[in-house]
Short mmCIF file of C-alpha atoms and ligand atoms in Angstrom, two decimals:
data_model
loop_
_atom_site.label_atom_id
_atom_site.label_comp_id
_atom_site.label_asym_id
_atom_site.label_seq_id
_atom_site.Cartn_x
_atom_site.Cartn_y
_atom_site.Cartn_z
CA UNK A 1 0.00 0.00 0.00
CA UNK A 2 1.13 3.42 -0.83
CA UNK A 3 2.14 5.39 2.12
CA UNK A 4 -0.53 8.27 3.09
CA UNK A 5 1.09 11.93 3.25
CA UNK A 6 1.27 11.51 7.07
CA UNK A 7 3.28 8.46 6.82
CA UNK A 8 5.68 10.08 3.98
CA UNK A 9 5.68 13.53 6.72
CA UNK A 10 6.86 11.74 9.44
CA UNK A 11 8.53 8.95 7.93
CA UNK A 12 6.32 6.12 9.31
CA UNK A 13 7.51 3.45 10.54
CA UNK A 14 10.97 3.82 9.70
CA UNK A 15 12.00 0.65 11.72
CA UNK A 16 10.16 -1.50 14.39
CA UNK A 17 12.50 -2.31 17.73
CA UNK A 18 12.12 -4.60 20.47
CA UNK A 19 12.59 -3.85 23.75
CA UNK A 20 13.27 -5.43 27.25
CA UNK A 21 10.79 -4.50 29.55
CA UNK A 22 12.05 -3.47 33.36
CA UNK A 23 11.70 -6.51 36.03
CA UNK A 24 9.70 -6.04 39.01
CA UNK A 25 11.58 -6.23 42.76
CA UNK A 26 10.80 -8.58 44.65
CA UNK A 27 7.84 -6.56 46.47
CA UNK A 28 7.00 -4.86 43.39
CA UNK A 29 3.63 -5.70 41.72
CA UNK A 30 2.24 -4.26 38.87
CA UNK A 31 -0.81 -1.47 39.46
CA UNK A 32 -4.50 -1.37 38.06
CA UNK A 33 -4.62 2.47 37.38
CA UNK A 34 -2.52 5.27 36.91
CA UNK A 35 -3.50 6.40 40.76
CA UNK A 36 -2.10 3.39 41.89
CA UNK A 37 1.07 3.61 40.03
CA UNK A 38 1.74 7.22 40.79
CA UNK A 39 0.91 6.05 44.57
CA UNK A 40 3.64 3.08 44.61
CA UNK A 41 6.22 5.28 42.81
CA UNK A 42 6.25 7.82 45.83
CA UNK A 43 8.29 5.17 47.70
CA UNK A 44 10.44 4.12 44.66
CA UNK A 45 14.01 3.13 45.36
CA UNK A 46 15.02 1.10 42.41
CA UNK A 47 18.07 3.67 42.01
CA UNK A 48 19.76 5.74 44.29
CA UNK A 49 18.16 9.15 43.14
CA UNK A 50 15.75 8.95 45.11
CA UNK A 51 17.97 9.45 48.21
CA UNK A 52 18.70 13.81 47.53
CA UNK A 53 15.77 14.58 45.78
CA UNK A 54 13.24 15.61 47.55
CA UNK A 55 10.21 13.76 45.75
CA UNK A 56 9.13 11.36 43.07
CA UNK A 57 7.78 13.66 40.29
CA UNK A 58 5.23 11.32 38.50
CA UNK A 59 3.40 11.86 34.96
CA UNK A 60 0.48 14.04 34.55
CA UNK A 61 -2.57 13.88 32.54
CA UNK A 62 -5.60 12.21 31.36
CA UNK A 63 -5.03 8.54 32.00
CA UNK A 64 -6.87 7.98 28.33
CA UNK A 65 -4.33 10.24 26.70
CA UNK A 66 -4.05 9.67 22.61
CA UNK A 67 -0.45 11.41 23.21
CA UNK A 68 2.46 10.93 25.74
CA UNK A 69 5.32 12.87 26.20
CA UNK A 70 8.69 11.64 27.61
CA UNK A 71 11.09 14.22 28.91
CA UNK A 72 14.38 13.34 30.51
CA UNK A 73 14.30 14.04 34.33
CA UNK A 74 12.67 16.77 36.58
CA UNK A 75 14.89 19.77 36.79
CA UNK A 76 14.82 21.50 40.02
CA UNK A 77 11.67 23.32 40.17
CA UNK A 78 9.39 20.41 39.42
CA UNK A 79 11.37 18.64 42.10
CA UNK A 80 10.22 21.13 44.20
CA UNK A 81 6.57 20.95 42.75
CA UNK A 82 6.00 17.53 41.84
CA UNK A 83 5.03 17.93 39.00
CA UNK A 84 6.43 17.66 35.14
CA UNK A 85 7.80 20.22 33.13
CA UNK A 86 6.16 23.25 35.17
CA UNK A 87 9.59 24.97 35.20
CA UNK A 88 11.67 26.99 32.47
CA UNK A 89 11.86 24.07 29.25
CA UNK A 90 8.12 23.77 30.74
CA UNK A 91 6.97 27.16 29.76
CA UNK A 92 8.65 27.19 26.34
CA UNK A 93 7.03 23.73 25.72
CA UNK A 94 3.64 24.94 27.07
CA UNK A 95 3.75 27.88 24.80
CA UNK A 96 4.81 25.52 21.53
CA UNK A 97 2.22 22.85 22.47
CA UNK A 98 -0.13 26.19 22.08
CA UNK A 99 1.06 27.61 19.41
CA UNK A 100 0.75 24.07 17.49
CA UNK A 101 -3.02 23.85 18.55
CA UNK A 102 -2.46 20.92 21.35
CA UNK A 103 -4.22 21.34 24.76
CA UNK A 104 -1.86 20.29 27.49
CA UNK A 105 -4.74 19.61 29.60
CA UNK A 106 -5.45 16.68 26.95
CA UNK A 107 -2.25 15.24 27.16
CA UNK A 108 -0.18 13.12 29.47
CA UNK A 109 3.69 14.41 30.42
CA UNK A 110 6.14 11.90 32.24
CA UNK A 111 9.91 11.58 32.39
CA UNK A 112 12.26 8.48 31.80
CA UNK A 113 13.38 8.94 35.26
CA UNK A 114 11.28 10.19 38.29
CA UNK A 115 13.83 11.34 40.53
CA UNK A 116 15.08 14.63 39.83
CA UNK A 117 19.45 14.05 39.64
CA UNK A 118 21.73 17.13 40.38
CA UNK A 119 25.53 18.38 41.69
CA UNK A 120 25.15 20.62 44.79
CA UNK A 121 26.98 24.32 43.53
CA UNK A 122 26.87 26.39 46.13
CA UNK A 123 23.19 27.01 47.11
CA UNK A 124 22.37 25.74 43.38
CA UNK A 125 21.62 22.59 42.27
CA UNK A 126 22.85 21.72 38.84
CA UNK A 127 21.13 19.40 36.44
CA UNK A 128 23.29 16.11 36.14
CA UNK A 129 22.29 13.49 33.04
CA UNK A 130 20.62 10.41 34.17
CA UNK A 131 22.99 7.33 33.48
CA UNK A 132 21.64 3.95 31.31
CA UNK A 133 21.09 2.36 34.92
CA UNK A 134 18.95 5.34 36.58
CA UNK A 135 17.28 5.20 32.88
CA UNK A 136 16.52 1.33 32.98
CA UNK A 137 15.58 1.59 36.89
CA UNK A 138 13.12 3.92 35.74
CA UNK A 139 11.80 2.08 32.64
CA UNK A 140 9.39 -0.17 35.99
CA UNK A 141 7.18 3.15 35.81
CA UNK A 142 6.85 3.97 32.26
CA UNK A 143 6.05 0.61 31.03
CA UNK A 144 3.30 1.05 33.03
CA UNK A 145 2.13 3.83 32.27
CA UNK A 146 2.01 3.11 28.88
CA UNK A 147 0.24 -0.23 29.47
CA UNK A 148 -2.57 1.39 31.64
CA UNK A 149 -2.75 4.99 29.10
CA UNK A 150 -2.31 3.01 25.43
CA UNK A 151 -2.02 6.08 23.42
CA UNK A 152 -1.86 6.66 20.08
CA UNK A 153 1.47 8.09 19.59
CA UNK A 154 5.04 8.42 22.43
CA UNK A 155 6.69 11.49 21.82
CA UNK A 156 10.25 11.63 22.98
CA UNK A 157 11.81 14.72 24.10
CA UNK A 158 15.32 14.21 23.71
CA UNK A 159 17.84 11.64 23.84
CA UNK A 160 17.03 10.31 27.72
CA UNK A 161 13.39 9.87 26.75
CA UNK A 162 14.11 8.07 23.18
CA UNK A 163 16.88 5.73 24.90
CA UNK A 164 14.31 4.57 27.28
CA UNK A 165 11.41 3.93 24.88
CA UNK A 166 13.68 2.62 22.33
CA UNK A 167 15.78 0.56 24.87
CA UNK A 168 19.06 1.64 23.56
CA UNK A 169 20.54 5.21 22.80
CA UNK A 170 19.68 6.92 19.17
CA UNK A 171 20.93 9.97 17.87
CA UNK A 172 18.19 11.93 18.36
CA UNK A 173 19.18 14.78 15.18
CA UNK A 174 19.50 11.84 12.63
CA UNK A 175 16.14 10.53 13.91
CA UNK A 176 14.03 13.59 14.70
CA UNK A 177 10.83 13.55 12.90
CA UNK A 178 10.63 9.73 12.07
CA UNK A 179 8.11 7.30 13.87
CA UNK A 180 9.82 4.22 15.11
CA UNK A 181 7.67 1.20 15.78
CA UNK A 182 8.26 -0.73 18.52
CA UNK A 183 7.53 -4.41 19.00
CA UNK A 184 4.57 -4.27 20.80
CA UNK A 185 3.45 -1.80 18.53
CA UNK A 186 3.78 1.52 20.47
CA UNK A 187 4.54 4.37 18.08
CA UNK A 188 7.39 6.29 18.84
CA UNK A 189 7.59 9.86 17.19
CA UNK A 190 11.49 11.41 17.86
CA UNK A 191 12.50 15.15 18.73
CA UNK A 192 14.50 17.14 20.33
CA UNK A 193 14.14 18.41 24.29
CA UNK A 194 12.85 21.92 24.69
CA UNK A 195 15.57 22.63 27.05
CA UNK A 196 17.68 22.93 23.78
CA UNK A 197 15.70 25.58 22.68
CA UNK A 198 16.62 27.38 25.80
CA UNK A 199 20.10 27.28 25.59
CA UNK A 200 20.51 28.72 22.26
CA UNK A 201 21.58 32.00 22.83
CA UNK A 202 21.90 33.45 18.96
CA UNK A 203 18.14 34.62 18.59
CA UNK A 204 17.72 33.96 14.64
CA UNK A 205 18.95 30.50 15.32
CA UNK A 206 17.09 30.44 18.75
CA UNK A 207 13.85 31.14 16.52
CA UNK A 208 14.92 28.81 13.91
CA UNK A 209 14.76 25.83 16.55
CA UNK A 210 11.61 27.21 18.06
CA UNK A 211 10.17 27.09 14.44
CA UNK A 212 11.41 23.59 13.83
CA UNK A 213 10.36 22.30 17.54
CA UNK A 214 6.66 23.67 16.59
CA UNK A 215 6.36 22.14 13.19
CA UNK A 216 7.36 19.00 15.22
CA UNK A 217 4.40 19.40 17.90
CA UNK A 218 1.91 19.93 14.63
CA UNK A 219 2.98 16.58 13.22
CA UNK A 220 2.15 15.25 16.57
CA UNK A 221 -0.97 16.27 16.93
CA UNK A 222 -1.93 15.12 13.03
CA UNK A 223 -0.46 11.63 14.71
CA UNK A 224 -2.36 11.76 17.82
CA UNK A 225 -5.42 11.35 15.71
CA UNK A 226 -3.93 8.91 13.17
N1 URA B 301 12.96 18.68 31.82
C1 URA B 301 12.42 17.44 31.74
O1 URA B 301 12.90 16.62 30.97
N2 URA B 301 11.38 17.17 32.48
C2 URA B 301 10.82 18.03 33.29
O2 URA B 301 9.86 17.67 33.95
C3 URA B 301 11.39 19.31 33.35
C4 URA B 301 12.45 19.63 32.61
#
């Protein structure tokens, strides 16, 4: 079958992985609802992050999302919230999501990992990258979430996010824009982390990402109905 104009835009499905799912611990059981979940994961300690941060920051949303997004970690102000993306690379992806027409009330936001990892500076606390281990740790909660949500389409913000739902890392520039297919048939649509669009300093190329990041978010939410 020829591929529909969707499929050819997004370049769907490029490939379809496998993945190993995350083992429970040994007093671990799975949960019936995403209340349950986010309940057990305030006493997670399947890493050591959990040990300076000062709470499990768990996804947010409608528990029959049609989209998920993945971030990397929480950053220091949703650490301090508990809640997703409510900081700085949560404004500028607030305002995209509006700009491209998506209602973040409508959608569910997680992170690959819950606990929120950092290197004391001063009276700062600096963002430090969450390793393969604190990534796979983490991968217990997401599974689930996806097997209790079933969306349509995963989006993954970055290259934390895509190396946990794609079980292995990706280089997330090469990639951005495809669909990947994953074994058990979860669509997996690839882009970059807001944060990045932060950290550009050069404003024509600061508005050049901004531009690409939204035409990303529109393709998303033509996929969130496919
Ligand atoms: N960056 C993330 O990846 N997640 C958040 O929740 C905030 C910032």
């Amino acid at each position: 079958m020829a591929p529909t104009g969707l499929q050819r835009e997004a370049k769907m499905p490029a490939r379809r992985v496998s993945i190993a799912r995350a083992e429970p611990t040994a007093d671990e059981a799975k949960a019936g609802s995403i209340t349950e979940l986010r309940e057990a994961a305030k006493s997670c300690r399947r890493c050591p992050l959990w040990r300076d941060a000062t709470q499990t920051v768990f996804g947010e949303g409608p528990d029959d999302a049609q989209v998920v997004f993945v971030g990397e970690q929480p950053g220091d102000q949703e650490d301090l919230a508990g809640k997703p993306f409510v900081g700085p690379a949560g404004r500028v992806f607030d305002a995209i999501l509006d700009d491209a027409g998506v209602d973040r009330q409508k959608v569910y936001v997680t992170n690959a990992v819950k606990h929120f990892k950092f290197e004391p500076r001063g009276k700062r606390r600096i963002h430090s990258k969450p390793n393969a281990g604190e990534i796979q740790a983490c991968r217990w909660w997401i599974d689930q979430e996806f097997d209790l949500i079933k969306p349509n389409i995963a989006v993954a913000l970055g290259a934390t996010a895509a190396t946990s739902l794609l079980g292995k890392a990706v280089p997330v520039m090469k990639m951005r824009g495809q669909v990947i297919e994953r074994e058990d048939g979860l669509r997996v649509f690839v882009t970059i982390h807001p944060s990045l669009i932060l950290r550009i300093r050069e404003p024509a190329d600061k508005q050049a990402e901004r531009d690409r990041f939204l035409d990303d978010m529109r393709k998303v939410k033509r996929l969130m109905a496919a």
